[in-house]
mmCIF file of C-alpha atoms in Angstrom:
data_model
loop_
_atom_site.group_PDB
_atom_site.id
_atom_site.type_symbol
_atom_site.label_atom_id
_atom_site.label_comp_id
_atom_site.label_asym_id
_atom_site.label_seq_id
_atom_site.Cartn_x
_atom_site.Cartn_y
_atom_site.Cartn_z
ATOM 1 C CA MET O 812 10.306 -16.301 -11.144
ATOM 2 C CA SER O 813 6.662 -15.995 -10.156
ATOM 3 C CA ILE O 814 5.601 -13.236 -7.781
ATOM 4 C CA GLU O 815 4.375 -15.874 -5.308
ATOM 5 C CA SER O 816 7.875 -17.407 -5.337
ATOM 6 C CA ARG O 817 9.374 -13.948 -4.926
ATOM 7 C CA LEU O 818 7.178 -13.313 -1.867
ATOM 8 C CA ALA O 819 8.291 -16.625 -0.350
ATOM 9 C CA GLU O 820 11.941 -15.824 -1.098
ATOM 10 C CA LEU O 821 11.512 -12.481 0.687
ATOM 11 C CA GLY O 822 9.780 -14.172 3.639
ATOM 12 C CA ILE O 823 6.617 -12.155 3.045
ATOM 13 C CA THR O 824 3.213 -13.530 3.994
ATOM 14 C CA LEU O 825 0.318 -11.441 2.747
ATOM 15 C CA PRO O 826 -2.460 -10.563 5.163
ATOM 16 C CA GLU O 827 -6.079 -11.434 4.407
ATOM 17 C CA ALA O 828 -7.646 -8.911 2.036
ATOM 18 C CA MET O 829 -9.692 -6.682 4.341
ATOM 19 C CA ALA O 830 -13.408 -6.255 3.795
ATOM 20 C CA PRO O 831 -14.657 -2.677 3.389
ATOM 21 C CA VAL O 832 -15.755 -0.905 6.572
ATOM 22 C CA ALA O 833 -18.085 1.567 4.831
ATOM 23 C CA ASN O 834 -19.990 2.012 1.552
ATOM 24 C CA TYR O 835 -17.271 1.241 -1.015
ATOM 25 C CA VAL O 836 -15.651 -1.754 -2.694
ATOM 26 C CA PRO O 837 -12.055 -2.808 -2.038
ATOM 27 C CA TRP O 838 -11.087 -2.602 -5.708
ATOM 28 C CA VAL O 839 -12.490 -1.788 -9.149
ATOM 29 C CA ARG O 840 -11.244 -3.022 -12.501
ATOM 30 C CA SER O 841 -11.570 -0.773 -15.545
ATOM 31 C CA GLY O 842 -9.974 -2.210 -18.650
ATOM 32 C CA ASN O 843 -6.432 -3.212 -17.741
ATOM 33 C CA LEU O 844 -6.330 -1.040 -14.629
ATOM 34 C CA ILE O 845 -7.173 -2.079 -11.090
ATOM 35 C CA PHE O 846 -7.875 0.714 -8.615
ATOM 36 C CA VAL O 847 -7.400 -0.450 -5.036
ATOM 37 C CA SER O 848 -9.164 1.549 -2.333
ATOM 38 C CA GLY O 849 -7.124 3.083 0.450
ATOM 39 C CA GLN O 850 -5.572 0.504 2.755
ATOM 40 C CA ILE O 851 -4.833 1.566 6.313
ATOM 41 C CA SER O 852 -1.775 0.790 8.394
ATOM 42 C CA THR O 853 -2.210 -2.283 10.557
ATOM 43 C CA ALA O 854 -0.255 -4.406 13.008
ATOM 44 C CA ASP O 855 -1.428 -7.889 13.928
ATOM 45 C CA GLY O 856 -4.691 -7.279 12.061
ATOM 46 C CA LYS O 857 -5.570 -4.171 14.073
ATOM 47 C CA PRO O 858 -5.364 -0.510 13.026
ATOM 48 C CA LEU O 859 -1.892 0.915 13.630
ATOM 49 C CA THR O 860 -2.533 4.357 15.041
ATOM 50 C CA GLY O 861 -0.270 7.309 15.597
ATOM 51 C CA LYS O 862 0.697 10.765 14.410
ATOM 52 C CA LEU O 863 4.039 11.342 12.728
ATOM 53 C CA GLY O 864 5.938 14.169 14.366
ATOM 54 C CA ASP O 865 4.152 13.525 17.666
ATOM 55 C CA THR O 866 3.612 9.920 18.807
ATOM 56 C CA MET O 867 5.492 8.193 15.944
ATOM 57 C CA ASP O 868 8.935 8.565 14.430
ATOM 58 C CA VAL O 869 9.885 8.113 10.776
ATOM 59 C CA ALA O 870 10.986 4.474 11.248
ATOM 60 C CA ALA O 871 7.626 3.528 12.776
ATOM 61 C CA GLY O 872 5.837 5.443 10.010
ATOM 62 C CA THR O 873 7.853 3.608 7.360
ATOM 63 C CA ALA O 874 6.770 0.284 8.875
ATOM 64 C CA ALA O 875 3.166 1.524 8.901
ATOM 65 C CA ALA O 876 3.402 2.424 5.202
ATOM 66 C CA ARG O 877 4.861 -1.013 4.447
ATOM 67 C CA SER O 878 1.831 -2.605 6.119
ATOM 68 C CA CYS O 879 -0.378 -0.591 3.757
ATOM 69 C CA GLY O 880 1.626 -1.968 0.836
ATOM 70 C CA LEU O 881 1.102 -5.532 2.015
ATOM 71 C CA ALA O 882 -2.640 -4.863 2.227
ATOM 72 C CA LEU O 883 -2.638 -3.356 -1.278
ATOM 73 C CA ILE O 884 -0.924 -6.465 -2.666
ATOM 74 C CA ALA O 885 -3.420 -8.696 -0.835
ATOM 75 C CA GLN O 886 -6.313 -6.783 -2.433
ATOM 76 C CA LEU O 887 -4.600 -6.999 -5.823
ATOM 77 C CA LYS O 888 -4.266 -10.769 -5.456
ATOM 78 C CA SER O 889 -7.954 -10.944 -4.564
ATOM 79 C CA ALA O 890 -8.781 -8.936 -7.695
ATOM 80 C CA THR O 891 -6.590 -10.889 -10.119
ATOM 81 C CA GLY O 892 -6.280 -14.369 -8.645
ATOM 82 C CA SER O 893 -2.580 -14.277 -9.557
ATOM 83 C CA LEU O 894 -0.007 -11.578 -8.919
ATOM 84 C CA ASP O 895 1.797 -12.741 -12.062
ATOM 85 C CA LYS O 896 -0.827 -10.815 -14.045
ATOM 86 C CA VAL O 897 0.617 -7.524 -12.799
ATOM 87 C CA ALA O 898 2.181 -5.558 -15.653
ATOM 88 C CA ARG O 899 3.004 -2.439 -13.610
ATOM 89 C CA VAL O 900 2.450 -0.604 -10.368
ATOM 90 C CA VAL O 901 1.187 2.650 -11.893
ATOM 91 C CA LYS O 902 0.606 5.010 -8.966
ATOM 92 C CA LEU O 903 0.448 5.189 -5.190
ATOM 93 C CA THR O 904 -1.304 7.974 -3.312
ATOM 94 C CA ALA O 905 -0.349 8.071 0.345
ATOM 95 C CA PHE O 906 -1.719 10.032 3.269
ATOM 96 C CA VAL O 907 0.390 10.437 6.391
ATOM 97 C CA ASN O 908 -1.275 11.387 9.680
ATOM 98 C CA SER O 909 1.158 14.060 10.827
ATOM 99 C CA THR O 910 1.661 17.291 12.671
ATOM 100 C CA PRO O 911 1.651 20.529 10.640
ATOM 101 C CA ASP O 912 5.437 20.889 10.904
ATOM 102 C CA PHE O 913 6.274 17.280 9.926
ATOM 103 C CA GLY O 914 7.960 17.192 6.517
ATOM 104 C CA ASP O 915 9.237 13.650 6.088
ATOM 105 C CA GLN O 916 6.177 12.212 4.339
ATOM 106 C CA PRO O 917 8.313 10.990 1.398
ATOM 107 C CA GLU O 918 10.578 8.983 3.705
ATOM 108 C CA VAL O 919 7.563 7.461 5.482
ATOM 109 C CA VAL O 920 5.862 6.467 2.220
ATOM 110 C CA ASN O 921 9.073 4.837 1.008
ATOM 111 C CA GLY O 922 7.991 1.939 3.237
ATOM 112 C CA CYS O 923 5.262 1.176 0.702
ATOM 113 C CA SER O 924 7.219 2.197 -2.408
ATOM 114 C CA ASP O 925 10.252 0.106 -1.491
ATOM 115 C CA LEU O 926 7.993 -2.916 -0.939
ATOM 116 C CA MET O 927 6.496 -2.564 -4.435
ATOM 117 C CA VAL O 928 9.970 -2.594 -5.985
ATOM 118 C CA GLU O 929 11.108 -5.509 -3.757
ATOM 119 C CA VAL O 930 8.123 -7.592 -4.838
ATOM 120 C CA PHE O 931 7.598 -6.573 -8.475
ATOM 121 C CA GLY O 932 11.103 -5.468 -9.501
ATOM 122 C CA ASP O 933 11.157 -2.813 -12.226
ATOM 123 C CA LYS O 934 7.389 -3.286 -12.717
ATOM 124 C CA GLY O 935 7.057 -1.953 -9.163
ATOM 125 C CA ARG O 936 8.492 1.492 -9.990
ATOM 126 C CA HIS O 937 5.607 3.945 -9.917
ATOM 127 C CA ALA O 938 4.373 7.520 -9.834
ATOM 128 C CA ARG O 939 3.440 8.696 -6.352
ATOM 129 C CA ALA O 940 1.980 11.356 -4.111
ATOM 130 C CA ALA O 941 2.875 11.538 -0.398
ATOM 131 C CA VAL O 942 0.828 14.096 1.499
ATOM 132 C CA SER O 943 0.140 15.070 5.074
ATOM 133 C CA ALA O 944 -3.288 14.783 6.673
ATOM 134 C CA PRO O 945 -4.373 16.182 10.045
ATOM 135 C CA SER O 946 -6.195 12.924 10.794
ATOM 136 C CA LEU O 947 -7.026 9.640 9.119
ATOM 137 C CA PRO O 948 -9.806 7.057 9.610
ATOM 138 C CA ARG O 949 -9.629 5.229 12.936
ATOM 139 C CA GLY O 950 -6.623 7.392 13.862
ATOM 140 C CA VAL O 951 -4.278 5.302 11.688
ATOM 141 C CA ALA O 952 -0.801 6.541 10.878
ATOM 142 C CA VAL O 953 -0.864 5.956 7.105
ATOM 143 C CA GLU O 954 -3.339 5.175 4.321
ATOM 144 C CA VAL O 955 -2.340 4.317 0.754
ATOM 145 C CA ASP O 956 -4.387 3.632 -2.364
ATOM 146 C CA ALA O 957 -3.023 2.349 -5.663
ATOM 147 C CA ILE O 958 -3.508 1.875 -9.367
ATOM 148 C CA PHE O 959 -2.103 -1.275 -10.990
ATOM 149 C CA GLU O 960 -1.967 -2.304 -14.635
ATOM 150 C CA VAL O 961 -2.679 -5.968 -15.314
ATOM 151 C CA GLU O 962 -2.409 -8.194 -18.382
#
């Protein structure tokens, strides 16, 4: 089954690949690897702001991380033209805007990780870092970047 068919089966519509808001490119290809710049949490095309452990709970953070995953896949599609070229999700690095005492970053970032496995199956299993940050650009709740291997 193609990844596009899988997305349709899951009822997932990818957002538009966002243009950069500063001096960087949305993705870079080096050999068979595609490095996708950090994608911020969004809702209805607008930054999804909040601080885990203060104004957001884990469930809302998980949804925010999932939105980052959708944006990563949209950038990947822009880079490859076809998601069927994906050989592996190699690594995710996630930043969670959270209070100093918040410790559920892994559960929040599962929103993105679970999406990768839903969409890509075993190819979606990846290495990962999930870290806290005292603030993120535009006050967003979560930002995730990724490395993908393509054929």
